Amino acid sequence: MTTVLDNPEKIKQIDKSNMLNDLAKTPDYCRDAIERAKQVNVPEGVNPKNIVIVGMGGSAIGGELLQGWLREKLPIPIEICRDYTLPAYTNKDTLIFANSYSGNTEETLTAFLTAIQRKCTVITVTSGGQLAAFCKKLQVPHVLIPSGLQPRVAVPYMFFPLPVLMQKLGILSDIEPELQEAIAVIEKVAKANAPAIPLNKNRSKQLATKLVGTMPVIYGFRQYIAISHRLKAQFNENSKVPSKSDAFPELNHNETVGYEAPEALNKMQSIILIRDSREPPEIRNRIETTTDLVLTRANKVLEIEAEGDGKLAKMFSVLCLGDFASVYLAILQNKDPTPVDIIVKVKKELAKKSGMKERFDSELSKLG
């Protein structure tokens, strides 16, 4: 079968900003992120009672990945804050990671300033902007990462510094083997799904081909809830299609009833189930029962099987495959995956109305 996905020249014409090349560099970004975090001096004597990771979009997903990975490992609660306001409980016993790729995300900057006022321990990850300027003037530890990437491509820089910093703070230990296995699996998946690998041997191309003309609906569980959110966002931003995500077992208490909708509506959806060879029996039973009784009403039911041994490696194996699939789906629709024109327009309109930039500039000037 002839497909545009096996035509390198046509791919280059559509993928004008070469996002596929950025995806291929993901393992290098992971290694660089780790090394940059290792160079950061962190405060001593930090013993947080809770951790809050502040960020939006691609800058928030790193925190969500951390939360999912450590859910059954770390006794300290982790919360993701995708808003201007911090939870009321945040105080001097809170560790705040403020992630903003651009450094100019108004929600993150607002929450960052609140964290400083509440005397939280604050560490940031950014490529520059006003957040980096605040960190320099306030002497807040920060991981400075490369600029010039799309924030969603920079997820390695938004995730890998966090566990490294937590190890430096004494919150985590012995993480190196898990981090290195994750990078090795990312490298393997990236090579197996590269543009040069033909459709008949390329799982990401196969997945994208099956999704054409439908809305991807991704279902995960536990640590894969973050991955389902990531894939949903990638189909939105890269593929330029509606998408949604949900999680077992919660979806059995509400989402499944939605499949009583008219057949024509159900047939617009393609279900993607994230699977794991070691998934708990109670979750496996729910996935299989729900598929048999409900999900077959959709256009199709597809599965992504996690690869690797450790939890983190498995998470990133699915993430990496989904990233490639979202770009291939864009190419199949003759869409350049990189531009996000609507997001840019919304931000510009909000900037005109909010006055946030002027407020942050004023705050910076007060610091001298």
Coordinates of C-alpha atoms in Angstrom, one line a residue:
M1 CA 0.0 0.0 0.0
T2 CA 1.4 3.4 -1.0
T3 CA 1.3 6.0 1.7
V4 CA 2.6 9.5 2.2
L5 CA 4.1 8.2 5.5
D6 CA 6.7 6.2 3.5
N7 CA 7.6 9.2 1.2
P8 CA 10.4 11.1 2.9
E9 CA 10.2 14.1 0.6
K10 CA 6.5 14.5 1.0
I11 CA 6.9 14.3 4.8
K12 CA 9.5 17.1 4.8
Q13 CA 7.1 19.2 2.7
I14 CA 4.3 18.9 5.2
D15 CA 6.4 18.8 8.4
K16 CA 8.0 22.1 7.6
S17 CA 9.4 22.8 11.1
N18 CA 10.8 19.2 11.2
M19 CA 9.1 18.1 14.4
L20 CA 9.9 14.5 13.6
N21 CA 13.6 15.4 13.9
D22 CA 12.9 16.9 17.4
L23 CA 11.2 13.7 18.4
A24 CA 14.2 11.7 17.2
K25 CA 16.4 13.9 19.5
T26 CA 14.3 13.1 22.6
P27 CA 16.9 10.8 24.2
D28 CA 19.5 13.5 23.8
Y29 CA 17.1 16.1 25.4
C30 CA 16.6 13.7 28.3
R31 CA 20.4 13.3 29.0
D32 CA 20.9 17.0 28.6
A33 CA 18.1 17.8 31.1
I34 CA 19.6 15.5 33.7
E35 CA 23.1 17.1 33.4
R36 CA 21.7 20.6 33.6
A37 CA 19.7 19.7 36.8
K38 CA 22.8 18.1 38.4
Q39 CA 24.6 21.5 38.1
V40 CA 22.0 23.4 40.1
N41 CA 22.7 24.2 43.8
V42 CA 19.7 23.4 45.9
P43 CA 19.0 24.6 49.5
E44 CA 20.0 22.5 52.4
G45 CA 17.7 21.1 55.1
V46 CA 14.6 21.0 53.0
N47 CA 12.1 18.5 54.4
P48 CA 8.8 19.3 52.6
K49 CA 5.4 18.0 53.8
N50 CA 4.0 18.4 50.3
I51 CA 5.1 19.1 46.7
V52 CA 3.3 21.3 44.2
I53 CA 4.3 21.5 40.6
V54 CA 3.1 24.6 38.8
G55 CA 2.8 24.7 35.0
M56 CA 0.5 24.9 32.0
G57 CA 0.3 22.7 28.9
G58 CA 3.5 21.0 28.0
S59 CA 5.2 22.5 31.0
A60 CA 2.7 20.8 33.4
I61 CA 2.9 17.3 31.9
G62 CA 6.4 16.8 33.4
G63 CA 4.9 17.2 36.9
E64 CA 2.0 14.9 36.0
L65 CA 4.5 12.2 34.9
L66 CA 6.4 12.6 38.1
Q67 CA 3.2 12.3 40.1
G68 CA 2.1 9.1 38.3
W69 CA 5.6 7.5 38.5
L70 CA 5.9 8.2 42.3
R71 CA 2.3 7.6 43.2
E72 CA 2.9 4.3 45.0
K73 CA 6.5 5.1 46.0
L74 CA 6.7 8.6 47.6
P75 CA 4.9 9.2 51.0
I76 CA 4.9 13.0 50.3
P77 CA 1.8 14.1 48.4
I78 CA 2.3 15.7 45.0
E79 CA -0.2 18.1 43.4
I80 CA -0.2 19.6 40.0
C81 CA -1.3 23.3 39.8
R82 CA -2.6 24.4 36.4
D83 CA -3.8 27.8 37.6
Y84 CA -3.0 31.3 38.8
T85 CA -3.7 30.4 42.4
L86 CA -1.9 28.0 44.7
P87 CA -3.7 25.6 47.1
A88 CA -4.4 27.3 50.4
Y89 CA -2.2 24.8 52.3
T90 CA 1.0 25.9 50.6
N91 CA 3.5 27.4 53.1
K92 CA 7.1 27.2 54.3
D93 CA 6.8 23.4 54.4
T94 CA 5.9 23.2 50.7
L95 CA 8.3 22.5 47.9
I96 CA 7.3 24.3 44.7
F97 CA 8.6 23.4 41.2
A98 CA 7.5 26.2 38.9
N99 CA 7.8 25.0 35.2
S100 CA 7.4 27.4 32.3
Y101 CA 9.2 26.6 29.1
S102 CA 9.0 30.2 27.8
G103 CA 9.3 31.8 31.2
N104 CA 6.4 34.1 30.4
T105 CA 3.4 32.0 31.3
E106 CA 1.2 34.3 33.3
E107 CA -0.5 31.6 35.4
T108 CA 2.9 30.2 36.4
L109 CA 4.4 33.6 37.1
T110 CA 1.5 34.5 39.3
A111 CA 1.7 31.3 41.3
F112 CA 5.5 31.7 41.5
L113 CA 5.2 35.1 43.2
T114 CA 2.6 33.8 45.6
A115 CA 5.0 30.9 46.5
I116 CA 7.7 33.4 47.2
Q117 CA 5.4 35.5 49.4
R118 CA 4.4 32.3 51.4
K119 CA 8.1 31.4 51.9
C120 CA 7.8 28.1 50.1
T121 CA 10.9 26.4 48.9
V122 CA 10.9 27.2 45.2
I123 CA 12.9 25.8 42.3
T124 CA 12.1 26.6 38.7
V125 CA 12.7 25.1 35.2
T126 CA 12.6 27.5 32.3
S127 CA 14.4 28.6 29.2
G128 CA 14.4 32.3 30.1
G129 CA 11.8 35.0 30.1
Q130 CA 10.4 36.8 33.1
L131 CA 10.6 33.7 35.3
A132 CA 14.4 33.4 34.8
A133 CA 14.7 37.2 35.5
F134 CA 12.8 36.8 38.8
C135 CA 15.0 33.8 39.8
K136 CA 18.2 35.8 39.2
K137 CA 17.1 38.8 41.2
L138 CA 15.6 36.7 44.0
Q139 CA 18.4 34.1 43.9
V140 CA 15.9 31.3 43.4
P141 CA 17.5 28.0 42.2
H142 CA 16.6 27.4 38.6
V143 CA 17.4 24.9 35.8
L144 CA 18.0 26.9 32.6
I145 CA 17.1 24.8 29.6
P146 CA 17.6 25.5 25.9
S147 CA 15.1 27.8 24.1
G148 CA 13.8 27.4 20.6
L149 CA 11.7 24.2 21.1
Q150 CA 8.0 23.8 21.1
P151 CA 7.0 23.4 24.7
R152 CA 5.4 20.1 24.0
V153 CA 8.6 18.9 22.5
A154 CA 10.5 20.0 25.6
V155 CA 8.8 17.5 27.9
P156 CA 12.1 15.8 28.7
Y157 CA 13.3 19.1 30.1
M158 CA 10.1 19.5 32.1
F159 CA 10.3 16.0 33.7
F160 CA 13.9 14.8 34.1
P161 CA 15.2 17.7 36.2
L162 CA 12.5 17.1 38.8
P163 CA 13.6 13.7 40.1
V164 CA 17.3 14.8 39.9
L165 CA 16.5 17.8 42.0
M166 CA 14.5 15.7 44.4
Q167 CA 17.5 13.4 44.8
K168 CA 19.8 16.3 45.5
L169 CA 17.3 17.5 48.1
G170 CA 17.3 14.0 49.7
I171 CA 13.7 13.3 48.9
L172 CA 14.5 10.5 46.4
S173 CA 17.4 8.0 46.2
D174 CA 18.8 5.5 43.7
I175 CA 16.9 6.9 40.7
E176 CA 19.7 6.6 38.2
P177 CA 18.9 3.1 37.0
E178 CA 15.3 3.9 36.3
L179 CA 16.1 7.2 34.5
Q180 CA 18.7 5.4 32.3
E181 CA 16.3 2.6 31.5
A182 CA 13.7 5.1 30.5
I183 CA 16.1 6.9 28.2
A184 CA 17.2 3.5 26.6
V185 CA 13.6 2.6 25.9
I186 CA 12.8 6.0 24.5
E187 CA 15.8 5.6 22.2
K188 CA 14.6 2.2 21.1
V189 CA 11.0 3.3 20.4
A190 CA 12.2 6.5 18.6
K191 CA 14.4 4.4 16.3
A192 CA 11.6 1.8 15.7
N193 CA 9.1 4.6 14.7
A194 CA 11.4 6.9 12.8
P195 CA 10.2 8.2 9.3
A196 CA 12.7 5.8 7.6
I197 CA 10.9 2.8 9.1
P198 CA 8.1 1.7 6.7
L199 CA 4.5 1.5 7.6
N200 CA 4.4 -2.3 7.8
K201 CA 7.1 -2.2 10.5
N202 CA 6.2 1.1 12.2
R203 CA 3.7 1.0 15.0
S204 CA 3.2 4.7 15.2
K205 CA 2.5 5.0 11.5
Q206 CA 0.1 2.1 11.8
L207 CA -1.7 3.7 14.7
A208 CA -2.0 7.0 12.9
T209 CA -3.4 5.4 9.8
K210 CA -6.1 3.7 11.8
L211 CA -7.1 7.0 13.5
V212 CA -7.7 9.0 10.3
G213 CA -11.2 10.5 10.2
T214 CA -12.0 9.7 13.9
M215 CA -11.6 11.3 17.3
P216 CA -8.9 9.6 19.4
V217 CA -10.2 8.6 22.9
I218 CA -7.4 7.4 25.2
Y219 CA -8.0 5.4 28.3
G220 CA -5.3 4.8 30.9
F221 CA -5.0 3.8 34.5
R222 CA -2.8 4.7 37.5
Q223 CA 0.6 5.8 36.2
Y224 CA -0.8 5.8 32.6
I225 CA -3.4 8.5 33.4
A226 CA -0.7 11.1 32.8
I227 CA 0.2 9.4 29.5
S228 CA -3.4 9.4 28.4
H229 CA -3.5 13.2 29.1
R230 CA -0.3 13.6 27.2
L231 CA -1.5 11.7 24.1
K232 CA -4.8 13.6 24.1
A233 CA -2.9 16.9 24.1
Q234 CA -0.6 15.7 21.4
F235 CA -3.5 14.8 19.1
N236 CA -5.0 18.2 19.8
E237 CA -1.8 20.2 19.1
N238 CA 0.1 18.1 16.6
S239 CA -2.8 16.4 14.7
K240 CA -5.2 19.3 15.0
V241 CA -8.1 17.0 15.9
P242 CA -10.5 16.8 18.9
S243 CA -9.5 14.2 21.4
K244 CA -10.3 13.2 25.0
S245 CA -8.9 10.9 27.7
D246 CA -10.2 9.1 30.8
A247 CA -9.1 6.5 33.3
F248 CA -10.0 3.1 34.7
P249 CA -11.7 2.4 37.0
E250 CA -13.4 5.9 37.2
L251 CA -14.7 5.7 33.6
N252 CA -16.8 2.7 34.6
H253 CA -18.9 5.0 36.8
N254 CA -19.9 7.5 34.2
E255 CA -18.1 7.5 30.8
T256 CA -19.3 4.1 29.8
V257 CA -23.0 5.3 29.8
G258 CA -22.1 7.7 27.1
Y259 CA -21.9 4.8 24.7
E260 CA -25.6 4.6 24.7
A261 CA -25.4 7.5 22.3
P262 CA -26.6 7.1 18.6
E263 CA -24.5 4.8 16.6
A264 CA -23.3 7.6 14.3
L265 CA -21.8 9.5 17.2
N266 CA -20.0 6.4 18.6
K267 CA -18.6 5.6 15.2
M268 CA -16.7 8.9 15.3
Q269 CA -14.5 7.7 18.1
S270 CA -11.5 5.4 18.0
I271 CA -10.6 4.0 21.4
I272 CA -6.9 3.7 22.4
L273 CA -6.3 1.5 25.4
I274 CA -3.0 1.7 27.2
R275 CA -2.0 -1.8 28.2
D276 CA 0.7 -3.2 30.4
S277 CA 1.7 -6.9 30.6
R278 CA 1.9 -6.5 34.4
E279 CA -1.3 -4.5 34.8
P280 CA -3.2 -5.4 38.0
P281 CA -5.8 -8.1 37.6
E282 CA -8.6 -5.8 38.8
I283 CA -7.7 -3.3 36.1
R284 CA -7.3 -6.0 33.4
N285 CA -10.7 -7.4 34.2
R286 CA -12.3 -3.9 33.9
I287 CA -10.5 -3.2 30.6
E288 CA -11.6 -6.5 29.0
T289 CA -15.1 -6.4 30.4
T290 CA -15.7 -2.8 29.3
T291 CA -14.3 -3.6 25.9
D292 CA -16.6 -6.5 25.4
L293 CA -19.7 -4.9 26.6
V294 CA -19.3 -1.2 25.6
L295 CA -16.2 -0.1 23.6
T296 CA -16.9 -2.2 20.6
R297 CA -19.7 0.3 19.8
A298 CA -16.9 2.8 18.8
N299 CA -15.4 2.9 15.3
K300 CA -12.5 0.7 16.5
V301 CA -10.6 -0.3 19.6
L302 CA -6.8 -0.1 19.5
E303 CA -4.1 -0.9 22.1
I304 CA -0.7 0.4 22.9
E305 CA 1.4 -2.1 24.9
A306 CA 4.0 -0.5 27.2
E307 CA 7.6 -1.6 26.7
G308 CA 10.4 -2.0 29.2
D309 CA 10.8 -3.3 32.7
G310 CA 10.5 -0.4 35.1
K311 CA 7.4 1.8 35.6
L312 CA 9.1 4.9 34.2
A313 CA 10.4 3.2 31.1
K314 CA 7.0 1.8 30.4
M315 CA 5.4 5.2 30.8
F316 CA 7.8 6.8 28.4
S317 CA 7.5 4.0 25.8
V318 CA 3.8 4.8 25.4
L319 CA 4.5 8.5 25.4
C320 CA 7.1 8.3 22.7
L321 CA 5.0 6.1 20.5
G322 CA 2.0 8.4 20.9
D323 CA 4.1 11.5 20.1
F324 CA 5.2 10.0 16.8
A325 CA 1.7 8.8 16.0
S326 CA 0.3 12.3 16.5
V327 CA 2.7 13.8 14.0
Y328 CA 2.1 11.1 11.5
L329 CA -1.7 11.7 11.8
A330 CA -1.0 15.4 11.1
I331 CA 0.9 14.4 8.0
L332 CA -1.8 12.1 6.8
Q333 CA -4.2 15.1 7.0
N334 CA -1.6 17.4 5.2
K335 CA -1.2 19.5 8.3
D336 CA 2.1 20.9 9.5
P337 CA 2.2 19.6 13.1
T338 CA 4.1 22.5 14.6
P339 CA 2.0 25.7 14.4
V340 CA -0.7 26.2 17.1
D341 CA -2.2 29.4 15.7
I342 CA -5.3 29.4 17.8
I343 CA -3.3 29.2 21.1
V344 CA -1.1 32.1 19.9
K345 CA -4.2 34.2 19.0
V346 CA -5.8 33.5 22.4
K347 CA -2.6 34.4 24.3
K348 CA -2.3 37.7 22.3
E349 CA -5.9 38.7 23.0
L350 CA -5.6 37.8 26.7
A351 CA -2.3 39.8 27.0
K352 CA -4.2 42.9 25.7
K353 CA -6.8 42.5 28.4
S354 CA -5.0 41.2 31.4
G355 CA -2.2 43.6 31.9
M356 CA -0.2 40.7 33.4
K357 CA 3.0 41.5 31.5
E358 CA 3.1 45.1 32.8
R359 CA 2.4 43.8 36.3
F360 CA 5.4 41.4 36.2
D361 CA 7.6 44.1 34.6
S362 CA 6.7 46.4 37.5
E363 CA 7.4 43.7 40.1
L364 CA 10.8 43.1 38.4
S365 CA 11.7 46.8 38.4
K366 CA 10.9 47.0 42.2
L367 CA 13.6 44.4 42.8
G368 CA 16.2 46.7 41.2

